[in-house]
CSV table of C-alpha atoms in Angstrom, one decimal:
chain,number,residue,atom,x,y,z
A,1026,MET,CA,36.1,29.8,-8.8
A,1027,SER,CA,33.0,30.2,-6.6
A,1028,GLN,CA,30.7,31.2,-9.4
A,1029,PHE,CA,30.0,29.9,-12.9
A,1030,LEU,CA,27.7,31.8,-15.4
A,1031,GLY,CA,26.0,33.7,-12.6
A,1032,PHE,CA,25.4,30.6,-10.3
A,1033,ASP,CA,27.4,29.8,-7.2
A,1034,VAL,CA,28.1,26.2,-6.2
A,1035,THR,CA,25.3,26.2,-3.7
A,1036,SER,CA,22.8,27.3,-6.3
A,1037,ILE,CA,23.8,24.6,-8.7
A,1038,ILE,CA,23.5,22.0,-6.0
A,1039,PHE,CA,20.0,23.1,-5.1
A,1040,LEU,CA,19.1,23.3,-8.8
A,1041,ILE,CA,20.1,19.6,-9.2
A,1042,ILE,CA,18.1,18.6,-6.1
A,1043,ALA,CA,15.1,20.4,-7.4
A,1044,VAL,CA,15.3,18.7,-10.8
A,1045,VAL,CA,15.7,15.3,-9.1
A,1046,LEU,CA,12.7,15.9,-6.9
A,1047,PHE,CA,10.6,17.1,-9.8
A,1048,LEU,CA,11.4,14.0,-11.8
A,1049,ARG,CA,10.6,11.7,-8.8
A,1050,LEU,CA,7.3,13.5,-8.2
A,1051,ARG,CA,6.4,13.3,-11.9
A,1052,ASP,CA,7.1,9.5,-11.8
A,1053,VAL,CA,4.8,9.1,-8.7
A,1054,LEU,CA,2.1,11.6,-9.6
A,1055,GLY,CA,2.2,11.7,-13.3
A,1056,THR,CA,0.7,14.5,-15.5
A,1057,ARG,CA,-2.9,14.8,-16.7
A,1058,THR,CA,-2.8,14.1,-20.4
A,1059,GLY,CA,-6.1,12.2,-20.9
A,1060,ASN,CA,-4.2,8.9,-21.3
A,1061,GLU,CA,-2.9,8.4,-17.8
A,1062,ALA,CA,-1.6,5.2,-16.4
A,1063,ASP,CA,-3.7,3.4,-13.9
A,1064,PRO,CA,-3.4,4.7,-10.3
A,1065,PHE,CA,-1.0,3.0,-7.9
A,1066,ASP,CA,-2.3,-0.1,-6.2
A,1067,PRO,CA,-0.1,-1.6,-3.5
A,1068,PHE,CA,-1.7,-5.0,-3.9
A,1069,ALA,CA,-1.0,-5.2,-7.7
A,1070,ASP,CA,1.4,-7.9,-9.0
A,1071,ARG,CA,3.9,-5.4,-10.3
A,1072,GLU,CA,5.9,-7.9,-12.3
A,1073,SER,CA,2.9,-9.3,-14.0
A,1074,ALA,CA,1.5,-5.8,-14.6
A,1075,GLU,CA,4.8,-4.8,-16.4
A,1076,GLU,CA,4.7,-8.0,-18.5
A,1077,LYS,CA,1.1,-7.4,-19.6
A,1078,ALA,CA,1.6,-3.6,-20.2
A,1079,PRO,CA,0.8,-2.8,-23.9
A,1080,ARG,CA,3.7,-1.7,-26.2
A,1081,GLN,CA,3.6,1.7,-27.8
A,1082,SER,CA,2.1,0.1,-31.0
A,1083,ASP,CA,-0.6,-1.9,-29.1
A,1084,PRO,CA,-4.1,-0.5,-28.8
A,1085,VAL,CA,-5.2,0.2,-25.3
A,1086,HIS,CA,-8.7,-0.9,-24.3
A,1087,ASP,CA,-9.9,0.7,-21.0
A,1088,ASP,CA,-13.6,0.1,-20.6
A,1089,VAL,CA,-13.8,-0.8,-16.9
A,1090,GLY,CA,-12.8,2.4,-15.1
A,1091,ASP,CA,-9.7,4.1,-13.7
A,1092,ASN,CA,-9.1,1.7,-10.8
A,1093,VAL,CA,-8.3,-1.3,-13.1
A,1094,ILE,CA,-4.7,-2.4,-13.5
A,1095,ALA,CA,-3.1,-5.0,-15.7
A,1096,LEU,CA,-3.7,-8.5,-14.1
A,1097,PRO,CA,-1.8,-11.7,-14.7
A,1098,ASP,CA,-3.0,-13.6,-17.8
A,1099,ARG,CA,-5.8,-16.0,-16.8
A,1100,ASN,CA,-4.6,-18.7,-19.2
A,1101,GLU,CA,-1.2,-18.7,-17.6
A,1102,SER,CA,-2.8,-19.0,-14.1
A,1103,GLU,CA,-4.9,-21.9,-15.3
A,1104,LYS,CA,-1.8,-23.8,-16.3
A,1105,GLU,CA,-0.7,-24.1,-12.6
A,1106,SER,CA,-1.4,-27.5,-11.3
A,1107,GLU,CA,-3.5,-28.1,-8.2
A,1108,GLU,CA,-0.4,-29.5,-6.5
A,1109,GLU,CA,1.5,-26.2,-7.2
A,1110,LYS,CA,-1.4,-24.2,-5.8
A,1111,THR,CA,-1.5,-26.4,-2.7
A,1112,LYS,CA,2.2,-25.9,-2.1
A,1113,ARG,CA,1.9,-22.2,-2.4
A,1114,ILE,CA,-0.9,-22.1,0.2
A,1115,GLU,CA,1.0,-24.4,2.6
A,1116,GLN,CA,3.9,-22.0,2.6
A,1117,ILE,CA,1.4,-19.6,4.3
A,1118,ALA,CA,-0.9,-21.9,6.2
A,1119,PRO,CA,-0.5,-25.5,7.4
A,1120,ALA,CA,-2.5,-28.2,5.6
A,1121,GLY,CA,-5.8,-28.9,7.3
A,1122,SER,CA,-6.0,-25.5,9.1
A,1123,SER,CA,-9.0,-23.2,8.7
A,1124,LEU,CA,-6.7,-20.5,7.2
A,1125,ASN,CA,-5.5,-23.0,4.6
A,1126,LYS,CA,-9.1,-23.8,3.7
A,1127,ALA,CA,-10.1,-20.2,3.4
A,1128,LEU,CA,-7.1,-19.3,1.2
A,1129,SER,CA,-7.8,-22.3,-1.0
A,1130,GLN,CA,-11.4,-21.1,-1.4
A,1131,LEU,CA,-10.2,-17.6,-2.2
A,1132,MET,CA,-7.8,-18.9,-4.8
A,1133,ALA,CA,-10.5,-21.0,-6.4
A,1134,MET,CA,-12.7,-17.9,-6.7
A,1135,ASP,CA,-10.0,-15.6,-7.9
A,1136,ARG,CA,-7.3,-17.3,-9.9
A,1137,ASN,CA,-5.2,-14.2,-9.8
A,1138,PHE,CA,-4.9,-14.2,-6.1
A,1139,ASP,CA,-1.5,-15.2,-4.6
A,1140,PRO,CA,-0.9,-15.1,-0.8
A,1141,LYS,CA,2.7,-14.0,-1.1
A,1142,SER,CA,1.9,-11.2,-3.5
A,1143,PHE,CA,-0.9,-10.1,-1.2
A,1144,ILE,CA,1.4,-9.9,1.8
A,1145,ALA,CA,3.8,-7.8,-0.2
A,1146,GLY,CA,1.0,-5.5,-1.1
A,1147,ALA,CA,-0.3,-5.3,2.4
A,1148,ARG,CA,3.2,-4.3,3.7
A,1149,THR,CA,3.2,-1.5,1.2
A,1150,ALA,CA,-0.3,-0.4,2.1
A,1151,TYR,CA,0.6,-0.5,5.8
A,1152,GLU,CA,3.5,1.8,5.4
A,1153,MET,CA,1.5,4.2,3.2
A,1154,ILE,CA,-1.4,4.4,5.6
A,1155,VAL,CA,0.6,4.9,8.8
A,1156,THR,CA,2.8,7.5,7.1
A,1157,ALA,CA,-0.2,9.3,5.6
A,1158,TYR,CA,-2.0,9.4,9.0
A,1159,ALA,CA,1.1,10.9,10.6
A,1160,GLN,CA,1.3,13.5,7.9
A,1161,GLY,CA,-2.4,14.2,7.9
A,1162,ASP,CA,-2.7,13.1,4.2
A,1163,ARG,CA,-6.4,12.5,3.9
A,1164,LYS,CA,-6.2,12.0,0.1
A,1165,THR,CA,-4.0,8.9,0.4
A,1166,LEU,CA,-6.0,7.6,3.3
A,1167,LYS,CA,-9.3,7.9,1.4
A,1168,LYS,CA,-8.0,5.7,-1.4
A,1169,LEU,CA,-6.9,2.9,0.9
A,1170,LEU,CA,-9.5,2.9,3.6
A,1171,ALA,CA,-13.1,1.7,3.7
A,1172,SER,CA,-15.4,4.7,4.2
A,1173,ASP,CA,-16.2,4.0,7.8
A,1174,VAL,CA,-12.5,3.5,8.7
A,1175,PHE,CA,-11.7,6.7,6.8
A,1176,THR,CA,-14.3,8.6,8.8
A,1177,GLY,CA,-12.6,7.5,12.1
A,1178,PHE,CA,-9.1,8.4,10.9
A,1179,SER,CA,-10.4,11.8,9.6
A,1180,ALA,CA,-12.1,12.5,12.9
A,1181,ALA,CA,-8.8,11.8,14.8
A,1182,LEU,CA,-7.0,14.2,12.4
A,1183,ASP,CA,-9.6,16.8,12.9
A,1184,GLU,CA,-9.1,16.6,16.7
A,1185,ARG,CA,-5.3,16.7,16.3
A,1186,GLU,CA,-5.5,19.8,14.1
A,1187,ALA,CA,-8.0,21.5,16.4
A,1188,ASN,CA,-5.6,21.1,19.3
A,1189,LYS,CA,-2.7,22.4,17.1
A,1190,LEU,CA,-0.7,19.3,17.5
A,1191,ARG,CA,1.7,17.8,15.0
A,1192,VAL,CA,3.3,14.4,14.7
A,1193,GLU,CA,7.0,13.8,13.9
A,1194,PHE,CA,7.1,10.3,12.5
A,1195,THR,CA,9.7,8.1,10.9
A,1196,PHE,CA,8.8,4.7,9.5
A,1197,ILE,CA,11.9,2.5,10.0
A,1198,GLY,CA,10.5,-0.8,8.6
A,1199,ILE,CA,8.3,-3.8,9.0
A,1200,ASP,CA,10.1,-6.6,11.0
A,1201,LYS,CA,7.4,-9.2,10.5
A,1202,SER,CA,4.1,-9.6,8.6
A,1203,SER,CA,1.9,-12.7,8.3
A,1204,ILE,CA,-1.6,-13.6,7.3
A,1205,ILE,CA,-3.3,-14.9,10.5
A,1206,GLU,CA,-6.9,-15.2,9.3
A,1207,ALA,CA,-9.0,-15.3,6.1
A,1208,GLU,CA,-12.7,-15.6,5.3
A,1209,VAL,CA,-14.8,-15.8,2.2
A,1210,ALA,CA,-18.5,-14.9,2.6
A,1211,GLY,CA,-20.4,-14.8,-0.6
A,1212,LYS,CA,-18.4,-12.6,-3.0
A,1213,ASP,CA,-16.5,-10.8,-0.3
A,1214,ALA,CA,-13.1,-11.9,1.0
A,1215,GLN,CA,-11.4,-10.7,4.2
A,1216,ILE,CA,-7.8,-11.2,5.1
A,1217,THR,CA,-6.3,-10.3,8.5
A,1218,VAL,CA,-2.6,-9.5,8.7
A,1219,ARG,CA,-0.4,-9.1,11.7
A,1220,PHE,CA,2.4,-6.5,11.3
A,1221,VAL,CA,5.3,-5.9,13.6
A,1222,SER,CA,7.1,-2.7,12.7
A,1223,SER,CA,9.7,-0.3,14.0
A,1224,ILE,CA,9.0,3.5,14.1
A,1225,THR,CA,10.0,6.7,15.9
A,1226,SER,CA,7.1,9.0,16.7
A,1227,CYS,CA,6.3,11.9,19.0
A,1228,THR,CA,3.5,14.5,19.2
A,1229,LYS,CA,4.4,18.2,19.6
A,1230,ASP,CA,2.3,21.2,20.5
A,1231,ASP,CA,2.2,24.4,18.4
A,1232,ILE,CA,5.4,25.8,20.0
A,1233,GLY,CA,7.4,22.6,19.5
A,1234,HIS,CA,7.2,21.0,23.0
A,1235,VAL,CA,7.0,17.2,23.0
A,1236,ILE,CA,3.8,16.2,24.8
A,1237,GLU,CA,3.8,12.5,23.9
A,1238,GLY,CA,6.4,10.0,22.7
A,1239,ASP,CA,10.2,10.3,22.2
A,1240,PRO,CA,11.6,11.5,18.8
A,1241,ASN,CA,14.8,9.6,19.5
A,1242,ALA,CA,13.4,6.2,20.7
A,1243,VAL,CA,12.8,3.4,18.3
A,1244,GLU,CA,9.4,1.8,19.2
A,1245,GLU,CA,8.2,-1.7,18.2
A,1246,VAL,CA,4.5,-1.6,17.2
A,1247,THR,CA,2.2,-4.6,16.6
A,1248,ASP,CA,-0.9,-4.0,14.6
A,1249,ILE,CA,-3.6,-6.4,13.3
A,1250,TRP,CA,-5.3,-5.1,10.2
A,1251,THR,CA,-8.1,-6.6,8.1
A,1252,PHE,CA,-8.5,-6.0,4.4
A,1253,SER,CA,-11.5,-6.7,2.2
A,1254,ARG,CA,-12.3,-7.0,-1.5
A,1255,ASP,CA,-15.1,-8.1,-3.7
A,1256,VAL,CA,-13.5,-11.0,-5.5
A,1257,THR,CA,-15.9,-10.9,-8.4
A,1258,SER,CA,-14.9,-7.3,-9.2
A,1259,ARG,CA,-12.3,-6.5,-11.8
A,1260,ASN,CA,-11.1,-3.7,-9.5
A,1261,PRO,CA,-8.0,-5.3,-7.8
A,1262,ASN,CA,-8.0,-2.9,-4.8
A,1263,TRP,CA,-8.2,-4.3,-1.3
A,1264,LYS,CA,-9.3,-1.8,1.3
A,1265,LEU,CA,-8.6,-1.6,5.0
A,1266,ILE,CA,-11.8,-2.3,7.0
A,1267,GLY,CA,-10.5,-2.8,10.5
A,1268,THR,CA,-7.6,-2.0,12.7
A,1269,GLU,CA,-6.5,-3.4,16.1
A,1270,SER,CA,-3.5,-2.8,18.2
A,1271,ALA,CA,-2.0,-5.9,19.8
A,1272,GLN,CA,-0.3,-3.9,22.5
């Protein structure tokens, strides 16, 4: 039988796909009810956030704005010995190095900071930003970029759109990522990360002709990005403040 209750097989398949896409979009975007979950932060400790999330019967106290997410319990952080903290830092930066000193200073100022968790968040942010730029998604870019960086990205998108160009882009993955520099100046912390990623990308004109790149060639890209955050703020978000291509 090719039909069932007025639907053919193809219709049923598309209906299933539509339902799955709707559920995934609802998970990502949510619905506006007045009691929304906190917005996605790529730098959040997701495991800790889940552990600290209130149960249905627990009261929710949100007095510090929409950008705040659940953070690791400070009492638990304080239980970690100095030796354990030192070992964590030395996994990222050799003892005695300027990077080790800066990360130690940052961890002393913000007990919730963890270098490995930061790198994981930076990787997520990197993929989100390069994908959003390729798609012309200014809304996502504005959330993750410092205002002056967003202005530069937006101007480049304006030029691309004025010339009726479009980018076909596939993010394959990040091959390597590492913290190469850190600095704490007053209450502001800056961390620079080196990313080596694999992508396919090409730019086409309004009639579909490739004018730059190759849609079938996998390209290795090296970027050096700097993120910044006010470590005294309860807002956990790090924002991209600088980009540099290593190629």
